[in-house]
Coordinates of C-alpha atoms in Angstrom, one line a residue:
M1 CA 126.5 114.1 102.8
R2 CA 124.6 115.1 99.7
D3 CA 122.2 112.6 98.1
I4 CA 123.2 111.2 94.7
P5 CA 120.4 111.6 92.1
P6 CA 118.7 108.2 91.7
L7 CA 119.4 106.3 88.5
L8 CA 115.7 105.2 88.3
L9 CA 114.8 108.8 87.4
P10 CA 117.7 111.2 87.8
V11 CA 115.4 114.3 87.5
F12 CA 114.6 113.7 91.2
R13 CA 117.1 114.8 93.9
S14 CA 116.9 111.5 95.7
N15 CA 115.2 108.1 96.0
A16 CA 113.3 109.6 98.9
V17 CA 111.6 112.2 96.7
G18 CA 110.7 109.6 94.1
E19 CA 109.3 107.2 96.7
L20 CA 107.3 109.9 98.5
L21 CA 105.8 111.1 95.2
A22 CA 105.0 107.5 94.2
W23 CA 103.1 106.8 97.4
L24 CA 101.1 109.9 96.9
Y25 CA 100.4 109.7 93.1
L26 CA 99.9 106.0 92.8
H27 CA 97.4 106.0 95.7
P28 CA 95.6 109.3 94.9
E29 CA 92.4 108.3 96.8
K30 CA 94.4 108.2 100.1
E31 CA 95.6 110.8 102.5
Y32 CA 98.8 110.2 104.4
S33 CA 100.2 111.8 107.5
T34 CA 103.9 112.6 107.5
T35 CA 104.4 109.9 110.1
D36 CA 102.7 107.3 107.8
L37 CA 104.8 108.3 104.8
A38 CA 108.0 108.2 106.9
K39 CA 107.1 104.6 108.0
R40 CA 106.2 103.5 104.5
T41 CA 109.4 104.8 102.9
G42 CA 111.9 104.6 105.6
V43 CA 112.6 108.3 105.3
S44 CA 113.0 110.4 108.5
Q45 CA 110.0 112.4 109.6
P46 CA 111.8 115.8 109.3
T47 CA 112.9 114.9 105.7
V48 CA 109.3 114.0 104.9
S49 CA 108.0 117.3 106.3
R50 CA 110.5 119.3 104.3
E51 CA 109.6 117.4 101.1
M52 CA 105.9 117.9 101.7
D53 CA 106.6 121.6 102.0
R54 CA 108.3 121.5 98.6
F55 CA 105.6 119.5 97.0
A56 CA 102.9 121.8 98.3
A57 CA 104.8 124.9 97.1
A58 CA 105.1 123.3 93.7
G59 CA 101.3 122.6 93.6
L60 CA 101.8 118.8 93.5
T61 CA 99.9 118.1 96.7
Q62 CA 96.9 119.1 98.7
E63 CA 96.8 119.2 102.5
R64 CA 94.4 119.5 105.3
R65 CA 94.7 119.5 109.1
Y66 CA 92.9 117.0 111.3
G67 CA 93.8 118.0 114.9
N68 CA 97.6 117.9 115.0
L69 CA 97.9 115.7 111.9
R70 CA 99.0 117.1 108.6
L71 CA 97.1 115.0 106.0
I72 CA 98.6 115.0 102.4
R73 CA 97.3 113.7 99.1
A74 CA 98.3 114.1 95.5
D75 CA 96.8 117.0 93.6
T76 CA 95.4 115.1 90.6
D77 CA 93.8 118.3 89.1
T78 CA 97.2 119.7 88.0
I79 CA 98.4 119.5 84.4
V80 CA 101.4 117.4 85.4
A81 CA 99.4 114.8 87.4
K82 CA 98.9 112.3 84.6
P83 CA 102.4 112.4 83.1
L84 CA 104.0 112.4 86.6
T85 CA 101.8 109.4 87.7
D86 CA 102.9 107.5 84.5
L87 CA 106.5 108.3 85.1
L88 CA 106.4 107.4 88.8
A89 CA 104.6 104.1 88.0
V90 CA 107.5 102.9 85.8
T91 CA 110.3 104.2 88.0
F92 CA 109.5 104.3 91.8
G93 CA 106.1 102.6 91.5
P94 CA 107.1 99.1 92.5
A95 CA 108.1 100.3 96.0
A96 CA 104.7 101.9 96.4
V97 CA 102.4 99.4 94.7
L98 CA 103.7 96.0 95.7
P99 CA 103.5 96.2 99.5
R100 CA 99.8 97.1 99.2
L101 CA 99.1 94.1 97.0
L102 CA 101.2 91.6 99.0
R103 CA 100.3 92.5 102.6
P104 CA 96.8 91.0 102.5
I105 CA 98.1 87.6 101.3
Q106 CA 98.5 85.2 104.2
N107 CA 101.8 83.3 105.0
I108 CA 104.2 85.8 103.5
D109 CA 107.0 86.3 106.1
E110 CA 109.2 88.6 104.0
A111 CA 109.2 90.0 100.4
Y112 CA 111.9 91.8 98.4
I113 CA 112.4 93.3 95.0
Y114 CA 115.7 92.0 93.4
G115 CA 117.3 92.2 90.0
S116 CA 117.7 95.2 87.8
W117 CA 115.1 97.4 89.6
A118 CA 116.8 96.9 93.0
A119 CA 120.2 97.5 91.4
R120 CA 119.0 100.9 89.9
H121 CA 117.4 101.8 93.2
A122 CA 120.7 101.2 94.9
N123 CA 122.3 103.5 92.2
Q124 CA 124.1 100.8 90.3
A125 CA 124.5 101.9 86.7
G126 CA 122.6 100.1 84.0
P127 CA 119.6 100.4 81.6
P128 CA 116.1 101.1 82.9
P129 CA 114.6 97.8 84.3
R130 CA 112.3 96.1 81.8
D131 CA 110.6 93.9 84.5
I132 CA 110.2 93.6 88.2
D133 CA 111.5 90.6 90.1
V134 CA 110.0 89.9 93.5
L135 CA 111.1 87.2 96.0
V136 CA 108.5 86.1 98.6
V137 CA 109.6 84.2 101.6
G138 CA 106.9 82.0 103.1
S139 CA 104.2 79.7 102.0
P140 CA 101.5 81.9 100.4
D141 CA 99.0 80.6 97.9
E142 CA 100.4 80.6 94.4
D143 CA 97.2 81.7 92.8
E144 CA 97.1 84.8 95.1
L145 CA 100.7 85.6 94.2
Y146 CA 99.8 85.3 90.5
D147 CA 96.8 87.6 91.0
A148 CA 99.0 90.2 92.8
A149 CA 101.6 90.0 90.0
R150 CA 98.9 90.7 87.3
A151 CA 97.4 93.5 89.3
A152 CA 100.9 95.0 89.7
E153 CA 101.6 94.7 86.0
H154 CA 98.4 96.6 85.3
L155 CA 99.4 99.5 87.6
L156 CA 103.1 99.5 86.7
G157 CA 102.9 98.9 83.0
R158 CA 105.6 96.2 83.0
E159 CA 106.0 92.5 83.7
V160 CA 106.1 91.5 87.4
N161 CA 107.6 88.1 88.2
I162 CA 107.1 86.7 91.7
S163 CA 109.3 83.8 93.0
R164 CA 108.4 82.0 96.2
I165 CA 111.0 80.4 98.6
S166 CA 110.5 78.6 101.9
P167 CA 111.8 80.3 105.1
A168 CA 114.1 77.3 105.7
S169 CA 115.8 77.8 102.3
W170 CA 116.0 81.6 102.7
N171 CA 117.5 81.3 106.2
A172 CA 119.9 78.5 105.5
D173 CA 123.6 79.5 106.0
Q174 CA 124.7 78.0 102.7
G175 CA 123.9 75.5 100.0
D176 CA 121.4 77.3 97.7
S177 CA 123.3 79.1 94.9
F178 CA 120.2 81.2 94.1
V179 CA 119.9 82.5 97.7
T180 CA 123.6 83.1 97.9
S181 CA 123.5 85.1 94.7
L182 CA 120.5 87.1 95.8
R183 CA 122.0 88.0 99.2
S184 CA 125.2 89.3 97.4
K185 CA 123.2 91.8 95.4
P186 CA 120.8 94.7 96.2
L187 CA 117.5 93.8 97.7
H188 CA 114.7 96.3 98.3
P189 CA 112.4 95.2 101.2
L190 CA 108.7 95.2 100.6
I191 CA 107.6 93.3 103.7
R192 CA 109.9 92.9 106.7
N193 CA 110.0 89.7 108.8
R194 CA 106.4 89.4 110.0
R195 CA 107.1 86.5 112.4
T196 CA 109.3 88.7 114.6
S197 CA 107.3 92.0 114.2

């Protein structure tokens, strides 16, 4: 089956291409192995390897070998680096930026992007998302969530709203209309259930 071009930025062949480029260009100081990129994006390792070959051929990435590892980073010296980084920040950026900001915060069991960004990521038609809505399941410190949201806004160039919900409310079978509504619409996972992992 052929991938449908993503509605977040239809110039890319797939969400996988956009997410892989976002991880590389929005963290240009880091090198990633193909295994690490596959784990972070949920894309298969063979697909990651093929895309890395394409990125290298287009001059978008730099690579080096460390033993058997193929380490890849964004090539920030190319003329397209700045506009590509800006474009990736406002399209695929939330999936690459938010996990890194949320993971250090204690007492987050799960986290998801919901709303218009998640809908566009799931290829549901609509206008480009104006803001990013994040649901955090757990009991993290509200000040730390606020700081993470402001840091994300700085990197993504748009408003980031983080809502917090208790695990009991999130896991309840029924009763909360907000949870019922959320579960019926696209959710993009940022942090998977930590208590069982």
